[in-house]
PDB file of C-alpha atoms and ligand atoms in Angstrom:
ATOM      1  CA  MET A 835      17.102  24.950   4.674  1.00 58.00           C
ATOM      2  CA  PRO A 836      15.106  22.696   7.117  1.00 73.00           C
ATOM      3  CA  ARG A 837      14.380  19.163   5.919  1.00 84.00           C
ATOM      4  CA  PRO A 838      10.876  18.921   4.342  1.00 92.00           C
ATOM      5  CA  ARG A 839       8.192  17.015   6.235  1.00 97.00           C
ATOM      6  CA  ILE A 840       6.898  14.381   3.906  1.00 98.00           C
ATOM      7  CA  ASP A 841       3.877  12.170   4.784  1.00 98.00           C
ATOM      8  CA  LEU A 842       3.042   9.716   1.988  1.00 98.00           C
ATOM      9  CA  HIS A 843       0.029   7.814   3.431  1.00 98.00           C
ATOM     10  CA  THR A 844      -3.132   9.493   4.702  1.00 98.00           C
ATOM     11  CA  HIS A 845      -6.951   8.835   4.503  1.00 97.00           C
ATOM     12  CA  SER A 846      -9.867  11.156   4.130  1.00 96.00           C
ATOM     13  CA  THR A 847     -13.603  10.687   4.234  1.00 94.00           C
ATOM     14  CA  ALA A 848     -13.346   9.312   0.610  1.00 91.00           C
ATOM     15  CA  SER A 849     -12.456   6.136   2.484  1.00 87.00           C
ATOM     16  CA  ASP A 850     -12.316   5.579   6.233  1.00 87.00           C
ATOM     17  CA  GLY A 851     -10.663   8.839   7.478  1.00 93.00           C
ATOM     18  CA  THR A 852     -12.650  11.404   9.384  1.00 93.00           C
ATOM     19  CA  ASP A 853     -11.367  14.556   7.689  1.00 96.00           C
ATOM     20  CA  GLY A 854     -12.748  15.584   4.364  1.00 97.00           C
ATOM     21  CA  PRO A 855     -10.085  15.977   1.664  1.00 98.00           C
ATOM     22  CA  ALA A 856      -9.819  19.756   1.986  1.00 98.00           C
ATOM     23  CA  GLU A 857      -9.712  19.358   5.901  1.00 98.00           C
ATOM     24  CA  LEU A 858      -7.016  16.775   5.488  1.00 98.00           C
ATOM     25  CA  VAL A 859      -4.807  19.251   3.535  1.00 98.00           C
ATOM     26  CA  ALA A 860      -5.494  21.952   6.182  1.00 98.00           C
ATOM     27  CA  VAL A 861      -4.578  19.574   8.975  1.00 98.00           C
ATOM     28  CA  ALA A 862      -1.371  18.635   7.184  1.00 98.00           C
ATOM     29  CA  ALA A 863      -0.529  22.301   6.551  1.00 97.00           C
ATOM     30  CA  ALA A 864      -1.092  23.210  10.189  1.00 97.00           C
ATOM     31  CA  ALA A 865       1.310  20.344  11.166  1.00 97.00           C
ATOM     32  CA  GLY A 866       4.030  21.754   8.884  1.00 97.00           C
ATOM     33  CA  VAL A 867       3.753  19.093   6.261  1.00 98.00           C
ATOM     34  CA  ASP A 868       5.483  20.074   3.071  1.00 98.00           C
ATOM     35  CA  VAL A 869       4.503  17.131   0.927  1.00 98.00           C
ATOM     36  CA  LEU A 870       1.294  15.256   1.488  1.00 98.00           C
ATOM     37  CA  ALA A 871      -0.007  12.161  -0.228  1.00 98.00           C
ATOM     38  CA  ILE A 872      -3.726  11.449  -0.139  1.00 98.00           C
ATOM     39  CA  THR A 873      -4.163   7.626  -0.320  1.00 98.00           C
ATOM     40  CA  ASP A 874      -7.740   6.554   0.266  1.00 95.00           C
ATOM     41  CA  HIS A 875      -8.655   2.878  -0.002  1.00 90.00           C
ATOM     42  CA  ASP A 876      -9.386   1.844  -3.606  1.00 87.00           C
ATOM     43  CA  THR A 877     -10.532   5.284  -4.739  1.00 88.00           C
ATOM     44  CA  THR A 878      -9.279   8.591  -6.106  1.00 93.00           C
ATOM     45  CA  ALA A 879     -12.568  10.417  -5.185  1.00 91.00           C
ATOM     46  CA  GLY A 880     -10.697  12.772  -2.800  1.00 96.00           C
ATOM     47  CA  TRP A 881      -8.135  14.016  -5.241  1.00 97.00           C
ATOM     48  CA  ALA A 882     -10.001  16.985  -6.729  1.00 98.00           C
ATOM     49  CA  ALA A 883     -11.123  18.458  -3.398  1.00 98.00           C
ATOM     50  CA  ALA A 884      -7.673  18.000  -1.856  1.00 98.00           C
ATOM     51  CA  ALA A 885      -6.042  19.627  -4.918  1.00 98.00           C
ATOM     52  CA  ALA A 886      -8.425  22.568  -4.719  1.00 98.00           C
ATOM     53  CA  ALA A 887      -7.573  23.158  -1.052  1.00 98.00           C
ATOM     54  CA  LEU A 888      -3.791  23.059  -1.617  1.00 98.00           C
ATOM     55  CA  PRO A 889      -2.093  26.122   0.028  1.00 97.00           C
ATOM     56  CA  THR A 890       0.900  27.794  -1.546  1.00 96.00           C
ATOM     57  CA  GLY A 891       4.194  26.067  -0.691  1.00 95.00           C
ATOM     58  CA  MET A 892       2.644  22.600  -0.133  1.00 97.00           C
ATOM     59  CA  ARG A 893       2.902  19.716  -2.681  1.00 98.00           C
ATOM     60  CA  LEU A 894       0.260  17.140  -3.173  1.00 98.00           C
ATOM     61  CA  VAL A 895       1.148  13.576  -4.241  1.00 98.00           C
ATOM     62  CA  ARG A 896      -2.023  11.885  -5.522  1.00 98.00           C
ATOM     63  CA  GLY A 897      -2.389   8.244  -4.695  1.00 98.00           C
ATOM     64  CA  ALA A 898      -4.607   5.350  -3.464  1.00 96.00           C
ATOM     65  CA  GLU A 899      -4.155   2.316  -1.188  1.00 96.00           C
ATOM     66  CA  PHE A 900      -5.214  -0.712  -3.144  1.00 93.00           C
ATOM     67  CA  SER A 901      -6.686  -3.737  -1.403  1.00 91.00           C
ATOM     68  CA  CYS A 902      -4.775  -6.779  -2.669  1.00 94.00           C
ATOM     69  CA  VAL A 903      -4.086 -10.405  -1.996  1.00 95.00           C
ATOM     70  CA  SER A 904      -0.574 -12.020  -2.112  1.00 97.00           C
ATOM     71  CA  PRO A 905       0.919 -15.421  -1.535  1.00 96.00           C
ATOM     72  CA  THR A 906       2.728 -15.545   1.815  1.00 96.00           C
ATOM     73  CA  GLY A 907       5.787 -17.318   0.535  1.00 97.00           C
ATOM     74  CA  ARG A 908       5.098 -20.221   2.917  1.00 96.00           C
ATOM     75  CA  GLY A 909       2.738 -22.162   0.655  1.00 93.00           C
ATOM     76  CA  ASP A 910      -0.356 -21.541   2.895  1.00 92.00           C
ATOM     77  CA  ARG A 911      -3.443 -19.602   1.849  1.00 90.00           C
ATOM     78  CA  ASP A 912      -3.110 -16.004   0.381  1.00 93.00           C
ATOM     79  CA  VAL A 913      -3.072 -13.057   2.676  1.00 94.00           C
ATOM     80  CA  ALA A 914      -4.622  -9.543   2.439  1.00 93.00           C
ATOM     81  CA  VAL A 915      -2.011  -6.900   1.653  1.00 96.00           C
ATOM     82  CA  HIS A 916      -2.155  -3.182   0.873  1.00 97.00           C
ATOM     83  CA  LEU A 917      -0.369  -1.512  -2.039  1.00 98.00           C
ATOM     84  CA  LEU A 918       0.138   2.213  -2.312  1.00 98.00           C
ATOM     85  CA  GLY A 919       0.002   3.567  -5.820  1.00 98.00           C
ATOM     86  CA  TYR A 920       1.174   7.117  -6.533  1.00 98.00           C
ATOM     87  CA  GLN A 921       0.817   9.606  -9.329  1.00 98.00           C
ATOM     88  CA  PHE A 922      -0.944   7.200 -11.695  1.00 98.00           C
ATOM     89  CA  ASP A 923      -3.456   8.241 -14.334  1.00 97.00           C
ATOM     90  CA  PRO A 924      -6.864   7.294 -12.765  1.00 94.00           C
ATOM     91  CA  ALA A 925      -8.393   7.311 -16.229  1.00 94.00           C
ATOM     92  CA  HIS A 926      -6.073   4.730 -17.602  1.00 96.00           C
ATOM     93  CA  PRO A 927      -8.163   1.739 -18.741  1.00 95.00           C
ATOM     94  CA  ALA A 928      -6.207  -0.779 -16.566  1.00 91.00           C
ATOM     95  CA  ILE A 929      -7.022   1.323 -13.462  1.00 91.00           C
ATOM     96  CA  ALA A 930     -10.536   2.266 -14.317  1.00 87.00           C
ATOM     97  CA  ALA A 931     -11.633  -1.394 -15.220  1.00 89.00           C
ATOM     98  CA  GLU A 932     -10.177  -2.807 -11.914  1.00 88.00           C
ATOM     99  CA  GLN A 933     -11.606   0.048  -9.821  1.00 81.00           C
ATOM    100  CA  ALA A 934     -15.026  -0.462 -11.322  1.00 82.00           C
ATOM    101  CA  ARG A 935     -14.870  -4.170 -10.667  1.00 86.00           C
ATOM    102  CA  LEU A 936     -13.846  -3.600  -7.017  1.00 83.00           C
ATOM    103  CA  ARG A 937     -16.453  -0.959  -6.497  1.00 80.00           C
ATOM    104  CA  GLY A 938     -19.109  -3.335  -7.780  1.00 87.00           C
ATOM    105  CA  GLU A 939     -17.778  -6.128  -5.504  1.00 87.00           C
ATOM    106  CA  ARG A 940     -17.840  -3.777  -2.462  1.00 85.00           C
ATOM    107  CA  VAL A 941     -21.434  -2.672  -3.233  1.00 89.00           C
ATOM    108  CA  GLU A 942     -22.543  -6.286  -3.821  1.00 92.00           C
ATOM    109  CA  ARG A 943     -20.793  -7.475  -0.557  1.00 92.00           C
ATOM    110  CA  LEU A 944     -22.378  -4.758   1.576  1.00 92.00           C
ATOM    111  CA  HIS A 945     -25.816  -5.570   0.166  1.00 93.00           C
ATOM    112  CA  ARG A 946     -25.221  -9.271   0.933  1.00 95.00           C
ATOM    113  CA  MET A 947     -24.063  -8.608   4.489  1.00 96.00           C
ATOM    114  CA  THR A 948     -26.963  -6.265   5.183  1.00 95.00           C
ATOM    115  CA  GLU A 949     -29.502  -8.725   3.782  1.00 95.00           C
ATOM    116  CA  LYS A 950     -28.048 -11.578   5.882  1.00 96.00           C
ATOM    117  CA  MET A 951     -28.535  -9.413   8.926  1.00 96.00           C
ATOM    118  CA  ALA A 952     -31.995  -8.234   8.009  1.00 95.00           C
ATOM    119  CA  ALA A 953     -32.928 -11.875   7.499  1.00 95.00           C
ATOM    120  CA  ASP A 954     -31.984 -12.600  11.123  1.00 96.00           C
ATOM    121  CA  GLY A 955     -34.144  -9.800  12.315  1.00 95.00           C
ATOM    122  CA  TYR A 956     -31.605  -6.918  12.667  1.00 95.00           C
ATOM    123  CA  PRO A 957     -33.194  -3.513  11.871  1.00 94.00           C
ATOM    124  CA  VAL A 958     -30.932  -2.623   8.878  1.00 93.00           C
ATOM    125  CA  ASP A 959     -31.784  -2.234   5.237  1.00 90.00           C
ATOM    126  CA  SER A 960     -29.581  -1.786   2.228  1.00 88.00           C
ATOM    127  CA  ASP A 961     -31.227   1.436   0.936  1.00 87.00           C
ATOM    128  CA  ALA A 962     -30.597   3.204   4.231  1.00 85.00           C
ATOM    129  CA  VAL A 963     -27.035   1.964   4.510  1.00 87.00           C
ATOM    130  CA  PHE A 964     -26.259   3.171   0.995  1.00 87.00           C
ATOM    131  CA  ALA A 965     -28.122   6.504   1.385  1.00 85.00           C
ATOM    132  CA  GLN A 966     -25.634   7.619   4.169  1.00 81.00           C
ATOM    133  CA  LEU A 967     -22.521   7.001   1.920  1.00 82.00           C
ATOM    134  CA  PRO A 968     -20.586  10.144   0.934  1.00 75.00           C
ATOM    135  CA  PRO A 969     -20.430  10.503  -2.851  1.00 72.00           C
ATOM    136  CA  GLY A 970     -17.635   8.386  -4.511  1.00 66.00           C
ATOM    137  CA  ALA A 971     -16.912   6.625  -1.157  1.00 71.00           C
ATOM    138  CA  SER A 972     -16.024   3.002  -1.272  1.00 70.00           C
ATOM    139  CA  ALA A 973     -18.682   1.056   0.375  1.00 81.00           C
ATOM    140  CA  GLY A 974     -17.527  -1.047   3.301  1.00 84.00           C
ATOM    141  CA  ARG A 975     -18.259  -2.644   6.735  1.00 90.00           C
ATOM    142  CA  PRO A 976     -17.757   0.649   8.553  1.00 86.00           C
ATOM    143  CA  HIS A 977     -20.899   2.020   6.845  1.00 89.00           C
ATOM    144  CA  LEU A 978     -22.936  -1.067   7.983  1.00 93.00           C
ATOM    145  CA  ALA A 979     -21.394  -0.585  11.379  1.00 93.00           C
ATOM    146  CA  GLN A 980     -22.638   2.987  11.516  1.00 91.00           C
ATOM    147  CA  ALA A 981     -26.163   1.890  10.511  1.00 92.00           C
ATOM    148  CA  LEU A 982     -26.154  -0.644  13.351  1.00 94.00           C
ATOM    149  CA  VAL A 983     -25.122   2.132  15.802  1.00 94.00           C
ATOM    150  CA  ALA A 984     -27.854   4.485  14.406  1.00 92.00           C
ATOM    151  CA  ALA A 985     -30.390   1.633  14.833  1.00 93.00           C
ATOM    152  CA  GLY A 986     -29.269   1.234  18.482  1.00 95.00           C
ATOM    153  CA  VAL A 987     -28.214  -2.423  17.954  1.00 95.00           C
ATOM    154  CA  VAL A 988     -24.708  -1.680  19.263  1.00 96.00           C
ATOM    155  CA  GLY A 989     -23.195   1.229  21.085  1.00 96.00           C
ATOM    156  CA  SER A 990     -20.188   1.848  18.762  1.00 94.00           C
ATOM    157  CA  VAL A 991     -18.578   0.967  15.482  1.00 91.00           C
ATOM    158  CA  THR A 992     -15.926  -0.956  17.440  1.00 92.00           C
ATOM    159  CA  GLU A 993     -18.582  -3.022  19.129  1.00 95.00           C
ATOM    160  CA  ALA A 994     -20.262  -3.696  15.737  1.00 95.00           C
ATOM    161  CA  PHE A 995     -17.015  -5.099  14.344  1.00 94.00           C
ATOM    162  CA  ALA A 996     -16.247  -7.096  17.507  1.00 95.00           C
ATOM    163  CA  THR A 997     -19.698  -8.686  17.761  1.00 96.00           C
ATOM    164  CA  LEU A 998     -21.163  -8.886  14.289  1.00 96.00           C
ATOM    165  CA  LEU A 999     -18.888  -7.806  11.439  1.00 94.00           C
ATOM    166  CA  TYR A1000     -15.596  -9.542  12.174  1.00 91.00           C
ATOM    167  CA  ASN A1001     -13.849 -11.722   9.636  1.00 85.00           C
ATOM    168  CA  GLY A1002     -15.547 -15.202   9.862  1.00 87.00           C
ATOM    169  CA  SER A1003     -18.780 -13.881  11.515  1.00 94.00           C
ATOM    170  CA  PRO A1004     -21.980 -15.522  10.094  1.00 95.00           C
ATOM    171  CA  TYR A1005     -22.681 -12.151   8.424  1.00 96.00           C
ATOM    172  CA  TYR A1006     -19.255 -11.698   6.916  1.00 94.00           C
ATOM    173  CA  VAL A1007     -18.878 -11.915   3.173  1.00 91.00           C
ATOM    174  CA  PRO A1008     -15.265 -12.038   1.887  1.00 83.00           C
ATOM    175  CA  LYS A1009     -13.956  -9.624  -0.660  1.00 79.00           C
ATOM    176  CA  CYS A1010     -12.390 -10.428  -4.041  1.00 82.00           C
ATOM    177  CA  ASP A1011      -9.285  -8.260  -4.092  1.00 89.00           C
ATOM    178  CA  THR A1012      -6.622  -7.758  -6.753  1.00 94.00           C
ATOM    179  CA  PRO A1013      -3.606 -10.110  -6.836  1.00 96.00           C
ATOM    180  CA  VAL A1014      -0.737  -7.706  -5.830  1.00 97.00           C
ATOM    181  CA  ARG A1015       1.382  -8.513  -8.896  1.00 97.00           C
ATOM    182  CA  GLU A1016      -1.583  -7.449 -11.058  1.00 96.00           C
ATOM    183  CA  ALA A1017      -1.995  -4.281  -9.051  1.00 97.00           C
ATOM    184  CA  ILE A1018       1.640  -3.394  -9.449  1.00 98.00           C
ATOM    185  CA  ALA A1019       1.450  -3.930 -13.197  1.00 97.00           C
ATOM    186  CA  MET A1020      -1.735  -1.798 -13.297  1.00 96.00           C
ATOM    187  CA  VAL A1021      -0.279   1.061 -11.404  1.00 97.00           C
ATOM    188  CA  ARG A1022       2.917   0.954 -13.656  1.00 97.00           C
ATOM    189  CA  ALA A1023       0.888   0.803 -16.814  1.00 96.00           C
ATOM    190  CA  ALA A1024      -0.933   3.906 -15.723  1.00 97.00           C
ATOM    191  CA  GLY A1025       2.270   5.834 -15.238  1.00 97.00           C
ATOM    192  CA  GLY A1026       2.399   5.413 -11.441  1.00 98.00           C
ATOM    193  CA  VAL A1027       4.776   3.985  -8.890  1.00 98.00           C
ATOM    194  CA  ALA A1028       3.839   1.269  -6.401  1.00 98.00           C
ATOM    195  CA  VAL A1029       4.957   0.918  -2.738  1.00 98.00           C
ATOM    196  CA  PHE A1030       4.140  -2.075  -0.387  1.00 98.00           C
ATOM    197  CA  ALA A1031       2.273  -0.589   2.478  1.00 98.00           C
ATOM    198  CA  HIS A1032       3.063  -1.754   6.012  1.00 98.00           C
ATOM    199  CA  PRO A1033       4.158  -5.286   5.083  1.00 98.00           C
ATOM    200  CA  PHE A1034       5.121  -6.262   8.625  1.00 97.00           C
ATOM    201  CA  ALA A1035       1.994  -4.927  10.405  1.00 95.00           C
ATOM    202  CA  ARG A1036       1.824  -8.253  12.393  1.00 93.00           C
ATOM    203  CA  LYS A1037      -0.986  -7.208  14.677  1.00 88.00           C
ATOM    204  CA  ARG A1038      -3.369  -7.193  11.687  1.00 85.00           C
ATOM    205  CA  GLY A1039      -2.779 -10.881  11.047  1.00 87.00           C
ATOM    206  CA  ARG A1040      -0.459 -13.024   8.978  1.00 93.00           C
ATOM    207  CA  ILE A1041       2.261 -11.266   6.907  1.00 96.00           C
ATOM    208  CA  VAL A1042       4.324 -12.119   3.853  1.00 97.00           C
ATOM    209  CA  GLU A1043       7.813 -13.584   3.946  1.00 97.00           C
ATOM    210  CA  PRO A1044      10.705 -11.145   2.960  1.00 97.00           C
ATOM    211  CA  SER A1045      11.284 -13.344  -0.188  1.00 97.00           C
ATOM    212  CA  VAL A1046       7.811 -12.239  -1.424  1.00 98.00           C
ATOM    213  CA  ILE A1047       8.818  -8.508  -1.216  1.00 98.00           C
ATOM    214  CA  ALA A1048      12.047  -9.290  -2.969  1.00 98.00           C
ATOM    215  CA  GLU A1049      10.206 -11.054  -5.779  1.00 98.00           C
ATOM    216  CA  LEU A1050       7.862  -8.110  -6.100  1.00 98.00           C
ATOM    217  CA  ALA A1051      10.817  -5.738  -6.289  1.00 98.00           C
ATOM    218  CA  ALA A1052      11.845  -7.644  -9.339  1.00 97.00           C
ATOM    219  CA  ALA A1053       8.359  -7.512 -10.791  1.00 97.00           C
ATOM    220  CA  GLY A1054       8.005  -3.736 -10.778  1.00 98.00           C
ATOM    221  CA  LEU A1055       7.476  -2.693  -7.163  1.00 98.00           C
ATOM    222  CA  THR A1056       9.377   0.516  -6.504  1.00 98.00           C
ATOM    223  CA  GLY A1057       9.257   1.066  -2.750  1.00 98.00           C
ATOM    224  CA  VAL A1058       8.455  -0.367   0.701  1.00 98.00           C
ATOM    225  CA  GLU A1059       6.822   1.408   3.662  1.00 98.00           C
ATOM    226  CA  VAL A1060       9.296   0.858   6.416  1.00 98.00           C
ATOM    227  CA  ASP A1061       8.499   3.548   9.025  1.00 98.00           C
ATOM    228  CA  HIS A1062       4.848   2.834   9.887  1.00 98.00           C
ATOM    229  CA  PRO A1063       3.106   3.139  13.275  1.00 96.00           C
ATOM    230  CA  ASP A1064       2.327  -0.655  13.119  1.00 96.00           C
ATOM    231  CA  HIS A1065       5.983  -1.709  12.541  1.00 97.00           C
ATOM    232  CA  ALA A1066       8.152  -2.829  15.451  1.00 97.00           C
ATOM    233  CA  PRO A1067      11.704  -1.453  15.572  1.00 97.00           C
ATOM    234  CA  GLU A1068      13.247  -4.848  14.705  1.00 97.00           C
ATOM    235  CA  ASP A1069      10.925  -5.269  11.692  1.00 97.00           C
ATOM    236  CA  ARG A1070      11.895  -1.779  10.452  1.00 98.00           C
ATOM    237  CA  GLU A1071      15.544  -2.835  10.539  1.00 98.00           C
ATOM    238  CA  LEU A1072      14.720  -6.031   8.645  1.00 97.00           C
ATOM    239  CA  LEU A1073      12.878  -4.095   6.020  1.00 98.00           C
ATOM    240  CA  ARG A1074      15.543  -1.464   5.689  1.00 98.00           C
ATOM    241  CA  ALA A1075      18.157  -4.135   5.041  1.00 98.00           C
ATOM    242  CA  LEU A1076      15.775  -5.843   2.541  1.00 98.00           C
ATOM    243  CA  ALA A1077      15.317  -2.532   0.742  1.00 98.00           C
ATOM    244  CA  THR A1078      19.038  -2.025   0.463  1.00 98.00           C
ATOM    245  CA  GLU A1079      19.497  -5.468  -0.889  1.00 97.00           C
ATOM    246  CA  THR A1080      16.716  -5.261  -3.466  1.00 98.00           C
ATOM    247  CA  GLY A1081      17.005  -1.525  -4.367  1.00 98.00           C
ATOM    248  CA  LEU A1082      13.535  -0.679  -3.095  1.00 98.00           C
ATOM    249  CA  VAL A1083      12.909   2.971  -1.933  1.00 98.00           C
ATOM    250  CA  VAL A1084      12.235   3.264   1.778  1.00 98.00           C
ATOM    251  CA  THR A1085       9.219   5.300   2.765  1.00 98.00           C
ATOM    252  CA  GLY A1086       7.694   6.449   6.085  1.00 98.00           C
ATOM    253  CA  SER A1087       4.127   7.601   6.767  1.00 98.00           C
ATOM    254  CA  SER A1088       1.530   8.146   9.468  1.00 98.00           C
ATOM    255  CA  ASP A1089      -1.354   6.282   7.823  1.00 97.00           C
ATOM    256  CA  TYR A1090      -3.434   9.101   9.340  1.00 97.00           C
ATOM    257  CA  HIS A1091      -7.123   8.352   9.629  1.00 96.00           C
ATOM    258  CA  GLY A1092      -8.283  11.569  11.520  1.00 94.00           C
ATOM    259  CA  THR A1093     -10.042  10.501  14.765  1.00 88.00           C
ATOM    260  CA  ASN A1094     -10.566   6.937  13.621  1.00 81.00           C
ATOM    261  CA  LYS A1095      -6.958   6.194  14.758  1.00 83.00           C
ATOM    262  CA  THR A1096      -4.719   7.870  17.291  1.00 86.00           C
ATOM    263  CA  THR A1097      -1.694   8.437  15.095  1.00 93.00           C
ATOM    264  CA  PRO A1098      -1.279  12.159  14.354  1.00 95.00           C
ATOM    265  CA  ILE A1099      -0.424  13.309  10.750  1.00 97.00           C
ATOM    266  CA  ALA A1100       3.354  13.243   9.943  1.00 96.00           C
ATOM    267  CA  ALA A1101       4.058  11.001  13.006  1.00 96.00           C
ATOM    268  CA  GLU A1102       6.290   9.113  10.602  1.00 97.00           C
ATOM    269  CA  THR A1103       7.879  10.705   7.483  1.00 98.00           C
ATOM    270  CA  THR A1104       9.715   9.970   4.207  1.00 98.00           C
ATOM    271  CA  ALA A1105      13.155  11.342   3.352  1.00 98.00           C
ATOM    272  CA  ALA A1106      13.370  13.827   0.545  1.00 97.00           C
ATOM    273  CA  GLU A1107      15.761  11.540  -1.396  1.00 97.00           C
ATOM    274  CA  SER A1108      13.236   8.752  -1.254  1.00 98.00           C
ATOM    275  CA  LEU A1109      10.428  10.939  -2.559  1.00 98.00           C
ATOM    276  CA  GLU A1110      12.652  12.140  -5.378  1.00 97.00           C
ATOM    277  CA  ARG A1111      13.378   8.532  -6.467  1.00 97.00           C
ATOM    278  CA  LEU A1112       9.638   7.762  -6.441  1.00 98.00           C
ATOM    279  CA  LEU A1113       8.718  10.786  -8.491  1.00 97.00           C
ATOM    280  CA  GLU A1114      11.404  10.129 -10.996  1.00 96.00           C
ATOM    281  CA  GLU A1115       9.591   7.023 -12.087  1.00 94.00           C
ATOM    282  CA  ALA A1116       6.020   8.527 -11.909  1.00 97.00           C
ATOM    283  CA  THR A1117       4.653  10.047 -15.081  1.00 94.00           C
ATOM    284  CA  GLY A1118       0.869   9.422 -14.785  1.00 96.00           C
ATOM    285  CA  VAL A1119      -0.105  12.790 -13.479  1.00 96.00           C
ATOM    286  CA  GLU A1120       1.685  16.089 -12.703  1.00 94.00           C
ATOM    287  CA  LEU A1121       2.948  16.707  -9.156  1.00 95.00           C
ATOM    288  CA  LEU A1122       0.724  19.429  -7.768  1.00 97.00           C
ATOM    289  CA  GLY A1123       2.008  22.484  -5.898  1.00 94.00           C
ATOM    290  CA  VAL A1124       5.290  22.854  -7.678  1.00 81.00           C
TER     291      VAL A1124
HETATM  292 ZN1   ZN B1333      -3.303  -0.178   4.912  1.00 88.22          ZN
HETATM  293 ZN1   ZN B1334      -3.858   3.276   5.006  1.00 88.22          ZN
END
């Protein structure tokens, strides 16, 4: 039997991907993916549509990519990190309360950024920005960027980020994300498993020390994403060794975003043994497609 193709990290239009959840499933099926995880940023809004579109023979792991903050292990200021949660019960009070808090924060933040820009004479308004949001989507800077493109202020979303919406811009308002330890505890409490997403994606900014990942392994983290498009070969080796030392499950994923990024679906994959180890610990929801 051929080895299954397993991609455990993909985005739909429920966050910043360009394929709707059903389309995402179709793209995965066409690419020969046997097991797909849908992992939108801070939302499970795509789960139902993805599940409804699941073809025979394909399995769907339901997940989310949580925006978190973590100490770096160097004593400097905290750094933004991403945590993948799989097969958790989205209705669990621990999850629901934190998701509601974050959604509120995101909405508030987008309002404040839009108002700052409007006050400086930019032709944007909050109502119009929010009117274009797909239902259940987590509000974010890409939506403000799209409004700026539509208003003709900039030529592209990339230009909007480079000139007006970058971290530290006068219009930037920081987010209040979940401490990663709390996020792990929340996912575990809701019957899910937690995997540290792309911990050594250096081009995105500062990263955590390996000691932080080891501490999180002792605090309930189950896996670490090793094979990720943003990881250099030497960093993958480091992480693989760390996973062996700490007992963390090694995963690999494309972090597919449709046409918002160039990586094709299943460009990186997870071994069947790793998936099995993750699913053994996950009891929050049923695995779909079995
Ligand atoms: Zn991420
Ligand atoms: Zn991602």
